[in-house]
Protein backbone atom coordinates (compact mmCIF):
# COMPACT_ATOMS: atom_id res chain seq x y z
CA UNK A 1 0.00 0.00 0.00
CA UNK A 2 1.31 3.45 -0.98
CA UNK A 3 1.78 5.46 2.23
CA UNK A 4 3.59 8.77 1.66
CA UNK A 5 5.58 10.31 4.53
CA UNK A 6 2.86 12.89 5.11
CA UNK A 7 0.46 10.19 6.34
CA UNK A 8 0.87 10.06 10.11
CA UNK A 9 -1.60 7.16 10.42
CA UNK A 10 -4.50 5.63 8.54
CA UNK A 11 -7.81 6.77 10.00
CA UNK A 12 -10.22 4.81 7.75
CA UNK A 13 -9.18 1.96 5.47
CA UNK A 14 -10.64 1.48 2.02
CA UNK A 15 -12.78 -1.38 3.42
CA UNK A 16 -14.14 0.74 6.26
CA UNK A 17 -15.01 3.51 3.80
CA UNK A 18 -16.69 1.08 1.42
CA UNK A 19 -18.77 -0.44 4.21
CA UNK A 20 -20.00 2.93 5.48
CA UNK A 21 -20.73 4.26 1.98
CA UNK A 22 -22.82 1.15 1.34
CA UNK A 23 -24.88 1.86 4.49
CA UNK A 24 -25.40 5.49 3.47
CA UNK A 25 -26.44 4.28 0.01
CA UNK A 26 -29.04 1.96 1.53
CA UNK A 27 -30.42 4.78 3.68
CA UNK A 28 -30.62 7.14 0.68
CA UNK A 29 -32.21 4.41 -1.45
CA UNK A 30 -34.99 4.14 1.14
CA UNK A 31 -35.39 7.89 1.60
CA UNK A 32 -35.42 8.76 -2.12
CA UNK A 33 -37.49 5.87 -3.49
CA UNK A 34 -39.86 7.29 -6.12
CA UNK A 35 -38.45 10.85 -5.81
CA UNK A 36 -36.09 11.19 -8.81
CA UNK A 37 -33.47 13.24 -6.89
CA UNK A 38 -30.66 15.44 -8.19
CA UNK A 39 -27.34 14.52 -6.54
CA UNK A 40 -24.84 17.39 -6.54
CA UNK A 41 -21.13 16.72 -6.04
CA UNK A 42 -19.16 19.51 -4.40
CA UNK A 43 -15.89 19.61 -6.35
CA UNK A 44 -13.22 18.68 -5.93
CA UNK A 45 -12.97 17.01 -2.53
CA UNK A 46 -16.20 15.01 -2.71
CA UNK A 47 -15.50 13.43 -6.09
CA UNK A 48 -14.29 10.06 -4.78
CA UNK A 49 -17.04 9.76 -2.17
CA UNK A 50 -19.63 10.91 -4.71
CA UNK A 51 -18.75 8.33 -7.34
CA UNK A 52 -18.78 5.57 -4.72
CA UNK A 53 -22.02 6.78 -3.13
CA UNK A 54 -24.19 7.23 -6.23
CA UNK A 55 -23.45 3.65 -7.26
CA UNK A 56 -24.94 2.47 -3.96
CA UNK A 57 -28.17 4.44 -4.39
CA UNK A 58 -30.69 2.28 -6.17
CA UNK A 59 -33.17 4.75 -7.65
CA UNK A 60 -33.37 6.97 -10.76
CA UNK A 61 -31.46 10.24 -10.32
CA UNK A 62 -29.61 13.02 -12.11
CA UNK A 63 -26.15 14.15 -11.12
CA UNK A 64 -24.34 17.47 -11.47
CA UNK A 65 -21.36 19.29 -10.04
CA UNK A 66 -20.82 22.49 -8.10
CA UNK A 67 -17.68 24.07 -6.63
CA UNK A 68 -16.79 25.67 -3.35
CA UNK A 69 -13.31 26.91 -2.48
CA UNK A 70 -12.01 28.12 0.88
CA UNK A 71 -8.94 26.18 2.06
CA UNK A 72 -5.31 27.24 1.63
CA UNK A 73 -2.97 24.45 2.84
CA UNK A 74 -4.40 23.20 6.15
CA UNK A 75 -6.00 26.57 6.99
CA UNK A 76 -9.52 27.55 6.06
CA UNK A 77 -9.01 30.73 4.01
CA UNK A 78 -11.34 33.74 4.41
CA UNK A 79 -14.21 33.83 1.95
CA UNK A 80 -16.11 30.85 0.53
CA UNK A 81 -16.70 31.01 -3.23
CA UNK A 82 -19.61 28.96 -4.58
CA UNK A 83 -19.99 28.17 -8.29
CA UNK A 84 -23.46 26.88 -9.13
CA UNK A 85 -25.15 25.91 -12.35
CA UNK A 86 -28.36 27.34 -13.76
CA UNK A 87 -31.30 27.83 -11.39
CA UNK A 88 -33.61 25.87 -13.68
CA UNK A 89 -31.69 22.68 -12.95
CA UNK A 90 -32.46 22.83 -9.22
CA UNK A 91 -35.89 24.43 -9.07
CA UNK A 92 -38.56 21.93 -8.00
CA UNK A 93 -36.05 19.08 -7.57
CA UNK A 94 -35.27 16.91 -4.56
CA UNK A 95 -31.65 18.00 -4.21
CA UNK A 96 -28.97 16.08 -2.33
CA UNK A 97 -25.67 17.91 -1.79
CA UNK A 98 -22.75 15.51 -1.48
CA UNK A 99 -19.75 17.05 0.34
CA UNK A 100 -16.50 15.56 1.62
CA UNK A 101 -16.50 17.13 5.08
CA UNK A 102 -18.25 19.61 7.31
CA UNK A 103 -15.48 21.48 9.11
CA UNK A 104 -16.21 25.11 10.10
CA UNK A 105 -19.55 24.67 8.32
CA UNK A 106 -19.12 27.85 6.30
CA UNK A 107 -19.00 26.16 2.88
CA UNK A 108 -22.17 24.18 3.49
CA UNK A 109 -24.02 27.18 4.91
CA UNK A 110 -23.11 29.18 1.77
CA UNK A 111 -23.96 26.29 -0.58
CA UNK A 112 -27.31 25.71 1.13
CA UNK A 113 -28.09 29.42 0.99
CA UNK A 114 -27.28 29.64 -2.73
CA UNK A 115 -29.16 26.47 -3.67
CA UNK A 116 -32.05 27.22 -1.33
CA UNK A 117 -32.60 30.49 -3.24
CA UNK A 118 -33.15 28.41 -6.40
CA UNK A 119 -36.31 26.90 -4.92
CA UNK A 120 -35.59 23.17 -4.80
CA UNK A 121 -38.46 20.97 -3.59
CA UNK A 122 -36.16 19.68 -0.85
CA UNK A 123 -32.51 20.19 0.04
CA UNK A 124 -30.45 17.70 2.06
CA UNK A 125 -26.74 17.34 2.72
CA UNK A 126 -24.60 14.20 2.89
CA UNK A 127 -21.06 14.48 4.31
CA UNK A 128 -18.55 11.69 4.42
CA UNK A 129 -16.88 13.25 7.48
CA UNK A 130 -18.00 15.68 10.16
CA UNK A 131 -15.67 17.63 12.49
CA UNK A 132 -18.24 19.21 14.86
CA UNK A 133 -15.56 20.57 17.22
CA UNK A 134 -14.41 22.95 14.43
CA UNK A 135 -17.76 24.57 13.75
CA UNK A 136 -17.84 28.38 13.58
CA UNK A 137 -21.36 28.56 12.11
CA UNK A 138 -24.31 26.34 12.91
CA UNK A 139 -24.75 23.43 10.49
CA UNK A 140 -25.76 19.80 10.81
CA UNK A 141 -25.52 17.44 7.83
CA UNK A 142 -28.62 15.27 7.27
CA UNK A 143 -26.42 12.22 6.62
CA UNK A 144 -22.89 11.68 7.95
CA UNK A 145 -20.38 8.92 7.26
CA UNK A 146 -18.09 9.37 10.27
CA UNK A 147 -17.68 11.98 13.01
CA UNK A 148 -13.98 12.74 13.61
CA UNK A 149 -11.88 14.78 16.03
CA UNK A 150 -10.08 17.97 15.07
CA UNK A 151 -7.63 16.32 12.66
CA UNK A 152 -6.51 17.36 9.18
CA UNK A 153 -7.07 14.40 6.86
CA UNK A 154 -5.86 13.49 3.38
CA UNK A 155 -6.75 10.77 0.87
CA UNK A 156 -9.93 9.49 -0.74
CA UNK A 157 -10.60 12.94 -2.21
CA UNK A 158 -9.14 14.96 0.68
CA UNK A 159 -6.15 17.06 -0.28
CA UNK A 160 -3.45 19.23 1.17
CA UNK A 161 -2.71 21.92 -1.41
CA UNK A 162 -4.12 19.74 -4.16
CA UNK A 163 -2.14 16.58 -3.36
CA UNK A 164 -3.02 13.13 -1.92
CA UNK A 165 -6.58 12.96 -3.24
CA UNK A 166 -5.76 9.65 -4.92
CA UNK A 167 -4.90 7.70 -1.75
CA UNK A 168 -7.50 4.93 -1.45
CA UNK A 169 -7.86 5.42 2.33
CA UNK A 170 -8.21 8.42 4.68
CA UNK A 171 -5.09 9.30 6.64
CA UNK A 172 -4.13 11.90 9.24
CA UNK A 173 -1.82 14.47 7.67
CA UNK A 174 1.45 15.63 9.12
CA UNK A 175 3.94 17.97 7.49
CA UNK A 176 7.36 16.50 6.69
CA UNK A 177 8.91 19.90 5.93
CA UNK A 178 11.64 21.11 8.32
P1 LIG B 1 -15.73 24.27 5.90
O1 LIG B 1 -14.69 24.80 6.85
O2 LIG B 1 -16.77 23.43 6.62
O3 LIG B 1 -16.30 25.36 5.08
O4 LIG B 1 -15.00 23.27 4.93
C1 LIG B 1 -14.38 23.74 3.77
C2 LIG B 1 -13.67 22.68 3.01
O5 LIG B 1 -12.42 22.50 3.63
C3 LIG B 1 -14.22 21.27 2.94
O6 LIG B 1 -15.19 21.10 1.97
C4 LIG B 1 -12.97 20.50 2.58
O7 LIG B 1 -12.78 20.50 1.18
C5 LIG B 1 -11.88 21.27 3.27
N1 LIG B 1 -11.43 20.58 4.48
C6 LIG B 1 -11.88 20.71 5.74
N2 LIG B 1 -11.23 19.89 6.58
C7 LIG B 1 -10.35 19.22 5.80
C8 LIG B 1 -9.38 18.20 6.09
O8 LIG B 1 -9.21 17.71 7.22
N3 LIG B 1 -8.65 17.77 5.03
C9 LIG B 1 -8.81 18.26 3.77
N4 LIG B 1 -9.70 19.19 3.46
C10 LIG B 1 -10.46 19.67 4.48
MG1 LIG C 1 -14.65 20.74 -0.22
XYZ file of C-alpha atoms and ligand atoms in Angstrom:
202
model
C 0.000 0.000 0.000
C 1.311 3.450 -0.976
C 1.777 5.457 2.231
C 3.586 8.771 1.657
C 5.576 10.312 4.528
C 2.856 12.889 5.111
C 0.457 10.186 6.340
C 0.870 10.057 10.113
C -1.603 7.160 10.425
C -4.497 5.626 8.545
C -7.814 6.771 10.000
C -10.220 4.811 7.746
C -9.180 1.963 5.473
C -10.638 1.475 2.022
C -12.780 -1.385 3.415
C -14.142 0.739 6.259
C -15.013 3.506 3.796
C -16.685 1.076 1.422
C -18.770 -0.442 4.212
C -20.004 2.935 5.479
C -20.731 4.255 1.983
C -22.817 1.147 1.345
C -24.880 1.864 4.488
C -25.398 5.494 3.467
C -26.442 4.279 0.010
C -29.044 1.958 1.535
C -30.419 4.780 3.681
C -30.624 7.144 0.676
C -32.214 4.414 -1.446
C -34.993 4.135 1.140
C -35.394 7.891 1.600
C -35.424 8.759 -2.121
C -37.486 5.875 -3.487
C -39.860 7.292 -6.122
C -38.455 10.848 -5.812
C -36.092 11.186 -8.815
C -33.467 13.236 -6.893
C -30.660 15.444 -8.189
C -27.337 14.523 -6.543
C -24.837 17.387 -6.543
C -21.135 16.717 -6.038
C -19.163 19.513 -4.398
C -15.894 19.609 -6.350
C -13.219 18.682 -5.932
C -12.966 17.007 -2.527
C -16.200 15.009 -2.711
C -15.504 13.434 -6.094
C -14.290 10.062 -4.779
C -17.043 9.760 -2.168
C -19.631 10.909 -4.713
C -18.754 8.332 -7.342
C -18.779 5.566 -4.724
C -22.019 6.778 -3.130
C -24.188 7.232 -6.228
C -23.453 3.647 -7.262
C -24.945 2.474 -3.956
C -28.167 4.443 -4.391
C -30.690 2.281 -6.173
C -33.168 4.746 -7.654
C -33.366 6.966 -10.764
C -31.458 10.242 -10.323
C -29.611 13.016 -12.108
C -26.147 14.155 -11.125
C -24.341 17.471 -11.467
C -21.361 19.293 -10.040
C -20.817 22.489 -8.097
C -17.676 24.071 -6.633
C -16.785 25.675 -3.348
C -13.309 26.910 -2.480
C -12.013 28.122 0.878
C -8.941 26.183 2.056
C -5.307 27.235 1.633
C -2.970 24.449 2.844
C -4.401 23.205 6.148
C -5.999 26.569 6.986
C -9.516 27.550 6.064
C -9.012 30.733 4.009
C -11.344 33.736 4.414
C -14.212 33.830 1.946
C -16.114 30.852 0.532
C -16.703 31.014 -3.233
C -19.607 28.964 -4.579
C -19.987 28.168 -8.291
C -23.464 26.879 -9.133
C -25.150 25.913 -12.346
C -28.361 27.339 -13.764
C -31.305 27.827 -11.389
C -33.609 25.867 -13.683
C -31.694 22.675 -12.947
C -32.461 22.834 -9.222
C -35.892 24.429 -9.069
C -38.564 21.926 -7.995
C -36.050 19.080 -7.570
C -35.273 16.905 -4.564
C -31.649 18.002 -4.213
C -28.967 16.080 -2.330
C -25.674 17.910 -1.793
C -22.747 15.507 -1.476
C -19.752 17.045 0.335
C -16.499 15.564 1.617
C -16.504 17.125 5.083
C -18.254 19.608 7.312
C -15.483 21.484 9.112
C -16.207 25.110 10.103
C -19.547 24.672 8.321
C -19.118 27.851 6.304
C -19.003 26.158 2.877
C -22.174 24.184 3.486
C -24.024 27.180 4.906
C -23.114 29.181 1.770
C -23.960 26.292 -0.578
C -27.311 25.706 1.134
C -28.094 29.420 0.991
C -27.282 29.640 -2.727
C -29.157 26.467 -3.674
C -32.050 27.222 -1.331
C -32.600 30.489 -3.237
C -33.152 28.409 -6.397
C -36.312 26.901 -4.916
C -35.593 23.172 -4.799
C -38.461 20.972 -3.593
C -36.164 19.684 -0.850
C -32.513 20.189 0.041
C -30.452 17.697 2.058
C -26.744 17.336 2.722
C -24.602 14.203 2.891
C -21.058 14.483 4.311
C -18.548 11.687 4.420
C -16.881 13.247 7.477
C -18.000 15.682 10.165
C -15.672 17.634 12.488
C -18.241 19.207 14.859
C -15.555 20.569 17.217
C -14.407 22.954 14.434
C -17.763 24.571 13.753
C -17.844 28.384 13.582
C -21.357 28.559 12.106
C -24.313 26.343 12.909
C -24.745 23.433 10.485
C -25.760 19.800 10.811
C -25.515 17.441 7.831
C -28.616 15.272 7.271
C -26.421 12.219 6.617
C -22.890 11.684 7.953
C -20.379 8.923 7.264
C -18.092 9.370 10.267
C -17.679 11.976 13.005
C -13.983 12.740 13.609
C -11.883 14.776 16.028
C -10.085 17.974 15.075
C -7.630 16.321 12.655
C -6.508 17.357 9.181
C -7.071 14.401 6.862
C -5.859 13.488 3.377
C -6.748 10.775 0.875
C -9.926 9.488 -0.740
C -10.603 12.943 -2.207
C -9.144 14.962 0.683
C -6.150 17.064 -0.278
C -3.455 19.234 1.168
C -2.712 21.923 -1.413
C -4.117 19.737 -4.160
C -2.145 16.582 -3.355
C -3.017 13.127 -1.923
C -6.577 12.956 -3.238
C -5.765 9.647 -4.915
C -4.898 7.704 -1.751
C -7.500 4.925 -1.453
C -7.858 5.418 2.329
C -8.212 8.424 4.677
C -5.086 9.302 6.644
C -4.135 11.897 9.239
C -1.816 14.475 7.670
C 1.448 15.632 9.118
C 3.939 17.967 7.486
C 7.357 16.499 6.688
C 8.908 19.898 5.934
C 11.637 21.113 8.323
P -15.733 24.272 5.903
O -14.691 24.799 6.855
O -16.770 23.434 6.617
O -16.302 25.365 5.078
O -14.996 23.268 4.929
C -14.385 23.735 3.767
C -13.665 22.677 3.011
O -12.416 22.500 3.627
C -14.216 21.267 2.945
O -15.191 21.098 1.970
C -12.975 20.496 2.576
O -12.783 20.502 1.181
C -11.882 21.273 3.272
N -11.431 20.579 4.484
C -11.878 20.706 5.743
N -11.233 19.888 6.580
C -10.353 19.217 5.802
C -9.382 18.197 6.090
O -9.209 17.712 7.218
N -8.651 17.770 5.032
C -8.812 18.260 3.765
N -9.704 19.189 3.463
C -10.464 19.666 4.481
Mg -14.651 20.738 -0.219
